[in-house]
Coordinates of N, CA, C and O in Angstrom, one line a residue:
V1 N 44.6 134.0 90.5 CA 43.3 135.3 90.1 C 42.3 133.5 89.8 O 42.7 132.1 89.4
G2 N 41.3 133.5 90.9 CA 40.2 132.4 90.6 C 39.1 132.8 91.2 O 38.6 133.7 92.1
D3 N 38.2 131.9 91.5 CA 37.0 132.1 92.6 C 36.3 133.1 91.4 O 35.4 134.1 92.5
V4 N 35.7 133.6 90.3 CA 35.2 134.0 89.8 C 33.9 134.0 88.9 O 33.6 132.5 88.8
W5 N 33.3 134.8 88.8 CA 32.0 134.0 88.5 C 32.2 133.7 86.7 O 31.6 133.1 86.1
F6 N 32.8 134.7 85.6 CA 32.8 134.6 84.5 C 34.5 134.3 84.5 O 34.8 133.0 84.5
H7 N 35.2 135.0 83.5 CA 36.4 134.5 83.6 C 37.8 134.7 84.4 O 37.7 136.5 84.6
P8 N 38.6 134.3 84.7 CA 39.6 134.9 85.3 C 40.7 136.1 84.5 O 40.5 137.3 84.8
I9 N 40.7 136.0 83.6 CA 41.0 136.9 82.1 C 40.0 137.1 81.1 O 40.5 136.2 80.1
T10 N 40.0 138.2 81.0 CA 39.5 138.0 79.2 C 39.7 139.5 79.2 O 40.7 140.4 79.0
L11 N 40.6 139.2 77.4 CA 41.0 139.7 76.4 C 40.3 140.0 75.1 O 39.5 139.8 74.9
Q12 N 39.9 142.1 75.3 CA 39.0 142.3 74.0 C 39.7 142.4 72.9 O 40.1 143.5 72.7
G13 N 39.7 142.0 71.7 CA 39.7 142.1 70.7 C 39.3 143.6 70.1 O 39.7 144.5 69.7
Q14 N 38.0 143.7 70.0 CA 37.1 145.4 69.9 C 37.3 146.3 70.6 O 37.2 146.7 69.8
A15 N 38.1 146.6 71.5 CA 38.8 147.3 72.3 C 40.5 147.6 71.8 O 41.3 148.6 72.4
G16 N 40.5 146.7 71.1 CA 42.4 147.3 70.1 C 43.2 145.7 71.2 O 44.7 146.7 71.1
C17 N 42.9 145.2 72.2 CA 44.0 144.7 73.2 C 44.5 143.8 72.3 O 44.3 143.1 71.6
Q18 N 46.2 143.9 72.3 CA 47.1 143.3 71.2 C 48.4 142.5 72.3 O 49.0 143.4 73.1
R19 N 49.6 141.6 71.8 CA 50.3 141.4 72.0 C 50.5 141.5 73.6 O 51.5 142.1 74.5
V20 N 50.1 140.5 74.0 CA 49.6 140.4 75.6 C 50.8 139.3 76.4 O 50.2 138.4 75.3
R21 N 51.3 139.0 77.2 CA 51.9 138.1 77.6 C 51.3 138.1 78.9 O 51.7 138.2 80.1
V22 N 51.4 136.3 78.7 CA 50.2 136.1 80.6 C 51.3 134.9 81.0 O 51.6 133.7 80.5
Y23 N 52.2 135.6 82.0 CA 53.2 134.6 82.8 C 53.2 134.1 83.6 O 52.6 135.2 85.1
N24 N 53.5 132.8 84.7 CA 53.4 132.2 85.7 C 52.6 132.9 86.8 O 52.3 133.1 88.0
C25 N 51.5 132.8 86.2 CA 49.9 132.8 86.6 C 49.7 131.2 87.7 O 49.4 130.6 86.9
R26 N 48.6 131.4 88.0 CA 47.7 130.2 88.7 C 46.2 131.5 88.4 O 45.7 131.7 89.3
L27 N 45.6 129.9 87.8 CA 44.0 130.9 87.0 C 43.2 129.4 88.3 O 43.6 128.3 87.5
F28 N 42.0 129.7 88.6 CA 41.7 128.7 89.1 C 40.0 128.7 89.6 O 39.7 130.1 89.6
E29 N 39.5 127.2 89.4 CA 38.0 127.9 89.8 C 37.2 128.5 88.8 O 36.7 129.7 89.3
A30 N 37.3 128.2 87.5 CA 36.9 130.2 87.0 C 35.6 129.6 87.1 O 35.0 128.7 86.5
G31 N 34.8 130.8 86.8 CA 33.4 130.1 85.9 C 32.8 129.9 84.7 O 32.0 128.8 84.6
E32 N 33.8 130.3 83.5 CA 33.6 129.7 82.3 C 35.0 130.0 81.7 O 36.1 129.1 82.6
Q33 N 35.4 130.6 81.2 CA 36.9 130.0 80.4 C 37.9 131.0 81.2 O 37.3 131.9 82.1
F34 N 39.0 130.1 81.1 CA 40.4 130.4 82.5 C 40.9 132.1 81.5 O 40.9 133.3 82.3
L35 N 41.0 131.8 80.3 CA 41.5 133.1 79.4 C 40.8 133.1 78.5 O 41.0 132.0 77.5
K36 N 40.1 133.9 78.2 CA 39.4 134.2 76.4 C 39.7 135.7 76.0 O 40.1 136.4 76.8
A37 N 39.9 134.9 75.0 CA 40.3 136.2 74.1 C 39.2 136.6 73.1 O 39.3 135.6 71.9
N38 N 38.8 137.7 73.1 CA 37.4 137.6 72.0 C 37.5 138.3 71.2 O 38.7 139.3 70.8
P39 N 37.3 138.0 69.3 CA 37.5 138.8 68.5 C 37.2 140.1 68.1 O 36.0 141.2 69.0
A40 N 37.4 141.1 67.2 CA 37.1 142.4 66.8 C 35.5 142.3 66.3 O 35.4 143.0 66.6
S41 N 35.5 140.9 65.6 CA 33.7 141.5 65.3 C 33.6 139.4 65.7 O 33.9 138.7 65.9
P42 N 31.9 139.4 66.1 CA 31.6 138.6 66.3 C 31.9 137.2 65.7 O 32.2 136.0 65.8
D43 N 32.3 137.4 64.1 CA 32.6 135.9 63.5 C 34.1 136.2 62.9 O 34.4 135.3 62.4
G44 N 34.7 136.6 63.7 CA 35.7 137.1 63.9 C 36.8 137.6 62.1 O 38.3 137.4 62.5
A45 N 36.0 138.1 62.0 CA 36.5 138.6 60.0 C 37.7 139.9 60.0 O 38.2 140.0 59.5
K46 N 37.2 140.4 61.3 CA 38.0 141.7 61.4 C 39.2 141.3 62.8 O 39.9 142.1 63.3
G47 N 39.6 140.5 63.0 CA 40.6 139.5 63.4 C 39.9 139.7 65.0 O 39.2 139.8 65.6
G48 N 41.7 139.6 66.2 CA 41.4 139.2 67.1 C 42.5 139.7 67.7 O 43.2 140.7 67.5
V49 N 42.9 139.5 69.2 CA 43.9 139.4 70.0 C 44.7 138.5 69.4 O 45.2 137.7 69.1
D50 N 46.2 139.5 68.9 CA 47.8 138.7 68.5 C 48.6 138.9 69.3 O 48.8 139.7 69.9
D51 N 49.2 137.6 68.8 CA 50.7 138.0 68.8 C 50.9 138.2 70.6 O 51.6 138.6 71.1
S52 N 50.5 136.9 71.2 CA 50.3 137.0 72.7 C 51.2 135.8 72.7 O 51.1 135.1 71.9
I53 N 51.3 135.7 74.1 CA 52.1 134.5 74.9 C 51.5 134.0 76.2 O 51.5 135.2 77.1
V54 N 51.3 132.7 75.9 CA 50.7 132.0 77.6 C 51.8 131.1 78.0 O 51.7 130.3 77.3
E55 N 52.7 131.4 79.0 CA 53.6 130.9 79.3 C 53.8 130.3 80.7 O 53.5 131.0 81.9
Y56 N 54.2 129.1 81.6 CA 54.4 128.6 82.5 C 53.1 128.9 83.6 O 53.4 130.0 84.7
C57 N 52.0 129.0 82.9 CA 50.8 129.0 83.8 C 50.2 127.1 84.5 O 50.4 126.6 83.8
L58 N 49.6 127.9 85.7 CA 48.5 126.4 86.0 C 46.9 126.8 85.7 O 46.8 128.2 86.5
F59 N 45.9 126.0 85.2 CA 45.0 126.3 85.0 C 44.1 124.8 85.2 O 44.3 123.7 85.2
E60 N 43.6 125.8 86.6 CA 42.9 123.8 87.3 C 41.6 124.4 88.2 O 41.4 125.7 88.6
Y61 N 41.1 123.3 87.9 CA 40.1 123.4 89.0 C 40.5 122.2 90.0 O 40.6 120.9 90.0
E62 N 40.0 122.1 91.0 CA 39.6 121.2 91.9 C 38.9 120.2 92.0 O 40.0 119.0 92.1
K63 N 37.9 120.5 91.8 CA 37.2 118.9 91.1 C 36.5 119.0 89.9 O 37.3 118.2 88.6
T64 N 35.1 120.0 89.2 CA 34.9 120.1 88.0 C 34.4 121.4 88.0 O 34.6 122.4 88.9
A65 N 34.3 122.2 86.8 CA 34.1 123.2 86.7 C 32.3 123.5 87.1 O 31.1 121.8 87.4
R66 N 31.2 124.1 87.0 CA 30.2 124.6 87.7 C 29.0 124.3 86.7 O 27.5 123.3 87.1
H67 N 29.3 124.0 85.3 CA 28.5 124.2 84.3 C 29.9 123.5 83.6 O 31.2 123.3 83.4
W68 N 29.0 123.2 82.0 CA 29.6 122.6 81.0 C 30.4 124.0 80.2 O 31.6 123.5 79.1
Y69 N 30.3 124.8 80.6 CA 30.8 126.0 79.5 C 32.3 127.3 80.1 O 32.0 127.3 80.7
T70 N 33.5 125.7 79.5 CA 34.3 126.4 80.1 C 35.1 125.9 79.3 O 35.3 124.9 78.8
E71 N 36.3 126.2 79.5 CA 37.8 125.9 78.6 C 38.8 126.6 79.0 O 38.5 127.2 80.0
G72 N 40.2 125.8 79.2 CA 41.3 126.6 79.8 C 41.5 128.1 79.0 O 41.1 128.9 79.3
V73 N 41.8 127.9 77.6 CA 42.3 129.3 77.0 C 41.7 128.5 75.6 O 41.6 128.0 75.0
D74 N 40.9 130.1 75.7 CA 39.7 130.5 74.3 C 40.0 131.5 73.8 O 39.8 132.2 74.3
V75 N 40.6 131.1 72.4 CA 40.8 132.5 71.8 C 40.0 132.2 70.2 O 39.9 131.2 69.4
H76 N 39.5 133.8 70.1 CA 38.4 133.2 68.6 C 39.3 134.7 68.0 O 39.9 135.6 68.5
G77 N 39.7 134.3 66.5 CA 40.2 135.4 65.6 C 41.4 135.8 66.2 O 41.8 137.0 65.9
G78 N 42.0 134.5 66.9 CA 43.5 135.2 67.0 C 44.8 134.8 65.9 O 44.6 133.5 65.5
S79 N 46.0 135.4 66.3 CA 46.8 135.0 65.2 C 48.1 135.1 65.6 O 48.6 135.8 66.7
R80 N 48.8 134.3 65.3 CA 50.2 134.2 66.1 C 50.5 134.2 67.5 O 51.9 134.4 68.1
W81 N 49.6 133.2 68.1 CA 49.8 133.6 69.4 C 50.5 131.4 69.8 O 51.2 130.9 69.4
I82 N 51.2 131.9 71.2 CA 52.3 130.7 71.7 C 51.7 130.8 73.1 O 51.2 131.6 74.0
V83 N 51.3 128.6 72.9 CA 50.8 128.7 74.5 C 51.5 127.4 74.3 O 51.9 126.5 74.1
R84 N 52.9 127.2 75.6 CA 53.8 126.7 76.0 C 54.4 126.6 77.4 O 53.9 127.7 78.0
C85 N 54.8 125.4 78.1 CA 54.9 125.2 79.0 C 53.9 125.0 80.1 O 54.4 125.6 81.4
N86 N 52.6 125.2 80.3 CA 51.5 125.3 81.5 C 51.1 123.7 81.6 O 51.2 123.0 81.1
L87 N 50.7 123.8 82.4 CA 49.8 122.7 83.7 C 48.3 122.8 83.2 O 47.5 123.9 83.8
F88 N 46.9 122.5 82.6 CA 46.3 122.3 82.3 C 45.5 121.5 83.8 O 46.1 120.1 83.1
R89 N 44.7 121.4 84.3 CA 44.2 120.0 85.0 C 43.0 120.3 85.8 O 42.1 121.2 86.1
N90 N 42.2 118.9 85.4 CA 40.8 119.0 85.5 C 39.3 119.6 84.8 O 38.3 120.3 85.5
I91 N 40.0 120.0 83.9 CA 38.9 120.9 83.2 C 37.9 120.2 82.5 O 37.9 119.7 81.4
R92 N 36.9 120.2 83.1 CA 35.6 118.8 82.9 C 34.3 119.6 83.9 O 34.3 119.8 84.2
A93 N 33.1 118.8 82.8 CA 31.8 119.7 83.7 C 32.0 118.6 84.9 O 32.4 117.3 84.7
P94 N 30.7 118.5 85.0 CA 30.2 117.5 86.5 C 29.6 116.9 85.2 O 29.0 116.5 83.8
A95 N 28.8 115.6 86.0 CA 28.7 114.7 85.0 C 27.3 114.3 84.5 O 27.1 114.0 83.3
A96 N 26.8 115.3 84.9 CA 24.9 115.6 84.9 C 24.6 116.5 83.6 O 24.0 116.8 83.3
D97 N 26.0 117.3 83.3 CA 25.8 118.6 82.3 C 26.5 117.8 80.6 O 26.9 116.6 80.9
K98 N 26.6 118.6 80.1 CA 27.0 118.0 78.6 C 28.6 118.2 78.7 O 29.3 119.1 79.9
M99 N 29.5 118.1 77.9 CA 30.8 118.0 77.4 C 31.3 119.4 77.6 O 31.1 120.1 76.9
A100 N 32.5 119.6 78.6 CA 33.1 120.9 78.8 C 34.1 121.1 77.2 O 34.3 120.2 76.7
G101 N 34.6 122.3 76.6 CA 35.6 122.3 76.0 C 37.0 122.1 76.1 O 36.9 121.3 77.2
G102 N 37.8 122.3 75.3 CA 38.8 121.8 75.4 C 40.1 123.1 76.2 O 39.8 124.1 77.3
A103 N 41.1 122.1 76.9 CA 42.0 122.9 77.2 C 42.7 124.0 76.7 O 42.9 124.9 77.6
I104 N 42.6 124.1 75.8 CA 43.2 125.3 74.8 C 42.3 125.2 73.3 O 42.7 124.3 72.6
D105 N 41.6 126.0 73.1 CA 41.1 125.6 72.1 C 41.1 127.7 71.2 O 41.2 128.3 71.5
F106 N 41.6 127.4 69.6 CA 41.7 128.6 69.2 C 41.0 128.0 67.8 O 41.1 127.0 67.1
W107 N 40.0 129.0 67.7 CA 39.0 128.9 66.2 C 38.6 130.3 66.0 O 39.0 131.0 66.3
N108 N 37.8 129.9 65.8 CA 36.9 131.5 65.0 C 37.3 132.4 64.2 O 37.8 133.2 64.2
R109 N 38.5 131.7 62.8 CA 39.3 132.0 62.2 C 40.7 132.7 62.8 O 41.8 133.7 62.8
S110 N 41.3 132.1 63.6 CA 42.4 131.9 64.3 C 43.4 131.2 63.4 O 42.8 130.6 62.4
R111 N 45.0 131.8 63.3 CA 45.4 131.1 62.7 C 47.2 131.3 62.7 O 47.1 131.8 63.9
D112 N 47.9 130.2 62.5 CA 49.5 129.8 62.8 C 49.5 130.3 64.2 O 50.4 131.1 64.7
T113 N 49.3 129.1 65.4 CA 49.1 128.9 66.5 C 50.3 128.2 67.0 O 50.3 126.9 66.4
L114 N 50.8 128.6 68.1 CA 51.9 127.4 68.0 C 51.3 126.6 69.8 O 51.6 127.9 71.1
V115 N 51.3 125.5 70.0 CA 50.9 125.1 71.0 C 51.7 123.9 71.2 O 52.2 123.1 70.9
E116 N 52.8 124.4 72.5 CA 53.9 123.3 72.5 C 54.8 122.9 74.2 O 54.1 124.4 75.3
R117 N 55.1 122.0 74.6 CA 55.0 121.1 75.6 C 54.3 121.9 77.2 O 54.4 122.3 78.2
N118 N 52.8 121.1 76.8 CA 51.7 121.7 77.7 C 51.8 120.2 78.5 O 52.0 119.4 77.7
V119 N 51.1 120.4 79.7 CA 50.7 119.3 80.0 C 49.0 119.4 80.4 O 49.0 120.1 81.2
I120 N 48.3 118.2 80.3 CA 47.1 118.5 80.5 C 46.9 117.2 80.9 O 46.9 116.0 80.2
L121 N 45.7 117.2 82.2 CA 46.0 116.5 83.3 C 44.0 116.2 83.2 O 43.9 117.7 83.9
N122 N 43.4 114.7 83.3 CA 42.1 114.3 83.4 C 41.4 116.0 83.1 O 40.1 116.2 83.4
C123 N 41.5 116.1 82.2 CA 40.9 116.7 80.8 C 39.7 116.6 79.7 O 39.8 115.5 79.1
E124 N 38.4 117.0 79.5 CA 37.5 115.8 78.6 C 38.2 116.5 77.9 O 38.2 115.3 76.6
V125 N 38.6 117.4 77.0 CA 39.2 117.4 75.3 C 40.3 118.4 75.8 O 40.9 119.1 76.5
G126 N 41.6 117.9 75.1 CA 42.8 118.1 75.2 C 42.8 119.6 74.4 O 42.7 121.0 74.5
I127 N 43.9 119.8 73.3 CA 44.0 121.1 72.1 C 43.1 120.8 71.2 O 42.8 119.9 70.6
R128 N 42.3 122.2 70.6 CA 41.7 122.3 69.4 C 42.2 123.2 68.5 O 41.9 124.5 69.4
L129 N 42.7 122.9 68.2 CA 43.1 123.9 66.3 C 41.7 124.0 65.1 O 41.6 123.3 64.1
G130 N 40.6 124.3 65.6 CA 39.7 124.9 64.5 C 38.4 123.8 65.4 O 39.1 123.2 66.8
I131 N 37.6 124.0 65.6 CA 36.3 123.2 66.4 C 35.3 122.8 65.3 O 35.0 121.6 65.6
M132 N 35.0 123.4 64.9 CA 33.8 123.3 63.8 C 33.8 123.9 62.3 O 35.0 124.0 61.9
D133 N 33.3 123.0 61.3 CA 33.5 123.2 60.0 C 32.4 124.5 59.3 O 31.7 124.7 59.5
R134 N 33.4 125.4 59.3 CA 32.9 127.3 58.9 C 32.5 126.8 57.2 O 33.1 126.4 56.3
D135 N 31.4 127.9 56.4 CA 31.1 128.1 55.1 C 31.9 129.3 54.8 O 31.5 129.9 55.5
G136 N 32.3 128.5 53.9 CA 33.9 129.6 53.3 C 34.7 130.6 54.1 O 35.4 131.0 53.0
Y137 N 35.4 130.0 55.2 CA 36.3 130.5 55.6 C 36.9 129.0 56.8 O 36.0 128.2 56.7
D138 N 38.1 129.3 57.0 CA 39.2 128.1 57.7 C 38.2 128.3 59.0 O 38.4 129.7 59.7
D139 N 38.2 127.4 59.6 CA 37.7 127.7 61.4 C 39.1 128.2 61.8 O 39.6 128.9 63.2
H140 N 40.3 127.2 61.4 CA 41.7 127.9 61.9 C 42.7 127.2 60.8 O 41.9 126.9 60.5
S141 N 43.8 128.1 60.3 CA 44.6 127.4 59.7 C 46.1 127.9 60.0 O 46.6 128.4 61.0
G142 N 47.1 126.7 59.8 CA 48.5 126.7 60.3 C 48.6 126.3 61.4 O 47.6 125.9 62.4
G143 N 49.8 126.6 61.7 CA 49.6 126.7 63.2 C 51.0 125.3 63.6 O 50.5 124.1 62.5
I144 N 51.5 125.0 64.7 CA 51.9 123.8 65.1 C 51.7 123.5 66.5 O 51.3 124.5 67.5
I145 N 51.6 122.1 66.9 CA 51.0 121.6 68.2 C 52.1 120.3 68.5 O 51.9 119.3 67.8
R146 N 53.1 120.7 69.1 CA 54.4 119.8 69.2 C 54.3 119.5 70.5 O 54.0 120.7 71.3
N147 N 55.2 118.2 71.0 CA 55.5 118.3 72.2 C 54.8 118.2 73.6 O 55.3 118.6 74.4
N148 N 53.7 118.2 73.4 CA 52.5 118.3 74.5 C 52.6 116.4 75.5 O 52.5 115.6 74.3
F149 N 52.2 116.7 75.9 CA 51.8 115.5 76.7 C 50.3 115.3 77.3 O 50.0 116.3 78.4
I150 N 49.3 114.4 77.4 CA 47.8 114.3 77.6 C 47.6 112.9 78.4 O 47.9 112.3 77.5
Y151 N 47.1 113.2 79.3 CA 46.9 111.9 79.8 C 45.4 112.1 80.9 O 45.0 113.6 81.6
R152 N 44.8 110.9 80.5 CA 43.2 111.2 81.2 C 43.2 109.8 82.2 O 43.0 108.8 81.1
S153 N 43.4 109.4 83.4 CA 43.0 108.2 83.9 C 41.2 107.8 83.9 O 40.2 108.8 84.0
K154 N 41.5 106.6 83.5 CA 39.8 106.0 83.6 C 39.3 106.6 85.1 O 39.5 106.9 86.2
D155 N 37.9 107.1 84.5 CA 36.8 107.4 85.5 C 37.0 108.6 85.9 O 36.2 109.2 86.8
T156 N 37.9 109.7 85.2 CA 38.3 111.3 85.7 C 37.1 111.9 85.2 O 36.9 113.2 85.6
C157 N 36.3 111.8 84.0 CA 35.6 112.4 83.1 C 34.6 111.8 83.0 O 34.5 110.7 82.1
A158 N 33.7 112.4 82.8 CA 32.0 111.9 82.2 C 31.9 111.7 81.3 O 31.6 111.0 80.4
H159 N 32.7 112.9 80.0 CA 32.3 113.0 78.7 C 33.5 113.4 78.2 O 34.0 114.0 77.3
G160 N 34.5 112.6 77.9 CA 35.9 112.4 77.3 C 36.3 112.2 76.1 O 34.9 111.5 75.6
D161 N 36.6 113.2 75.7 CA 37.1 112.9 74.0 C 38.0 113.4 73.5 O 39.1 112.5 74.3
V162 N 38.9 113.9 72.5 CA 40.2 113.4 71.5 C 41.0 114.4 72.5 O 41.1 115.4 73.6
G163 N 41.8 114.0 72.7 CA 43.2 114.5 72.7 C 43.6 115.4 72.3 O 43.9 116.7 72.5
I164 N 44.0 115.4 71.0 CA 44.4 116.8 69.8 C 43.3 116.5 68.7 O 42.9 115.5 68.5
L165 N 42.3 117.7 68.4 CA 41.7 117.5 67.4 C 42.5 118.7 66.9 O 43.0 120.1 67.2
V166 N 42.1 118.8 65.4 CA 42.9 119.8 63.8 C 41.0 119.4 63.2 O 40.7 118.6 62.3
A167 N 40.5 120.7 63.2 CA 38.9 121.0 62.5 C 39.2 121.7 62.2 O 39.0 122.8 62.2
D168 N 38.7 121.8 60.4 CA 38.9 122.6 59.5 C 40.1 123.9 59.8 O 39.9 124.9 59.6
S169 N 41.8 123.0 59.6 CA 42.5 123.4 60.4 C 43.7 123.7 59.1 O 44.4 122.4 59.2
P170 N 43.6 123.9 57.7 CA 44.2 123.6 56.9 C 45.9 123.8 57.3 O 46.0 125.0 57.7
G171 N 46.9 123.2 56.9 CA 48.2 123.4 56.9 C 48.8 123.4 58.7 O 49.8 123.6 58.5
T172 N 47.9 122.5 59.4 CA 47.8 122.8 60.4 C 49.6 121.1 60.9 O 48.9 120.0 60.6
R173 N 50.5 121.0 62.0 CA 50.9 120.1 61.5 C 51.2 119.9 63.2 O 51.1 120.4 64.6
V174 N 51.2 118.3 63.7 CA 51.2 118.0 64.9 C 53.0 117.0 65.2 O 52.4 115.9 64.1
L175 N 53.0 117.3 65.6 CA 54.7 116.8 65.9 C 54.8 116.7 67.2 O 54.8 116.9 68.1
H176 N 54.7 114.9 67.6 CA 56.0 114.8 69.0 C 54.9 115.0 70.2 O 55.8 115.1 70.8
N177 N 53.7 114.8 69.8 CA 53.1 114.7 71.5 C 52.7 113.5 71.9 O 52.9 112.0 71.1
T178 N 52.9 113.2 73.1 CA 52.3 111.8 73.9 C 51.0 112.3 74.6 O 50.4 112.9 75.0
V179 N 50.1 111.4 74.0 CA 48.5 111.1 73.8 C 47.9 109.9 74.7 O 48.3 108.9 74.1
L180 N 47.7 109.9 76.1 CA 47.3 108.5 77.2 C 46.0 108.6 77.6 O 45.4 109.3 78.2
L181 N 44.8 108.0 76.7 CA 43.6 108.0 77.7 C 43.1 107.2 78.1 O 43.3 105.7 76.8
E182 N 42.7 106.9 79.0 CA 42.5 105.3 79.9 C 41.2 105.1 80.1 O 40.6 104.1 80.3
D183 N 40.3 105.6 79.3 CA 38.7 106.0 79.2 C 38.8 105.0 77.7 O 39.3 105.2 77.4
A184 N 37.2 105.0 77.5 CA 36.8 104.1 76.7 C 36.2 105.5 75.1 O 36.2 104.7 73.8
Y185 N 37.5 106.5 75.1 CA 37.1 107.4 73.9 C 38.3 106.9 73.4 O 39.6 106.9 73.4
P186 N 38.2 106.6 71.9 CA 38.9 105.7 70.8 C 40.3 106.5 70.4 O 41.1 105.8 69.5
N187 N 40.2 107.6 70.4 CA 41.2 108.1 69.1 C 42.4 109.3 69.9 O 41.4 110.1 71.0
A188 N 43.1 109.1 70.1 CA 44.3 110.1 70.8 C 44.4 111.5 69.9 O 44.4 112.8 70.3
I189 N 43.8 111.2 68.7 CA 44.8 112.6 67.5 C 43.1 112.4 66.4 O 43.3 111.5 65.9
E190 N 42.6 113.5 66.0 CA 41.9 113.4 65.0 C 41.6 114.7 64.1 O 42.5 115.9 64.7
Y191 N 41.9 114.3 62.9 CA 41.2 115.9 61.7 C 39.9 115.5 61.7 O 39.5 114.7 61.6
R192 N 39.3 116.6 61.6 CA 37.9 116.5 60.7 C 37.6 118.0 60.2 O 38.2 118.7 60.1
F193 N 36.6 117.5 58.9 CA 36.2 118.8 58.1 C 37.3 119.0 57.3 O 37.9 120.2 57.1
P194 N 37.8 117.5 56.5 CA 39.1 118.2 55.4 C 38.8 118.4 54.3 O 39.6 119.1 53.4
A195 N 37.3 119.0 53.9 CA 37.0 119.2 52.4 C 37.2 120.6 52.0 O 37.9 121.7 53.2
A196 N 38.0 120.9 50.7 CA 37.8 122.8 50.5 C 37.1 123.5 50.6 O 35.6 122.8 50.4
K197 N 37.5 124.5 50.5 CA 36.3 125.4 50.3 C 35.7 125.9 49.6 O 36.5 126.4 48.1
G198 N 34.5 126.0 49.6 CA 33.9 126.3 48.1 C 34.0 128.1 47.6 O 33.8 128.9 49.3

């Protein structure tokens, strides 16, 4: 599925979408996010699409996205997802634009995500469980990031960022990943916003 103006696959939590399996698909030249899962409410408080699996899929641009607003898997308010054994390639913005999102992003009250055995090549950002510092609740919680391989070669991305990010995501474990960044970004793995919520 590809060459579309918006998302090749969109899952609507507000319509009751649950327990989806995306298996052995090639998603290419997405207009925005390749696989987008929307929450039941904009702030994720009513939950979203839960108990879903994405495996053995290819997400790729031949060169770059048409603009910065793209991600591979982008899930808001989702619980108990598994993303495993996929290949993400060239998820990046044009040089004149802002930085693209992650190859794999779970946020906006998502929780208990398992991300394992994926290969992420020449993407501006790798895996993010949580993205921003939320006031009064966690952007993500729990989950495991394990046995992934992330590689970004020199001069392939105009806006390279971190390989693995855990942001405002208490209880998340990061285990046995390999991250090789040949550009100037200094950190392979980062955590951000660790303060307790008031």
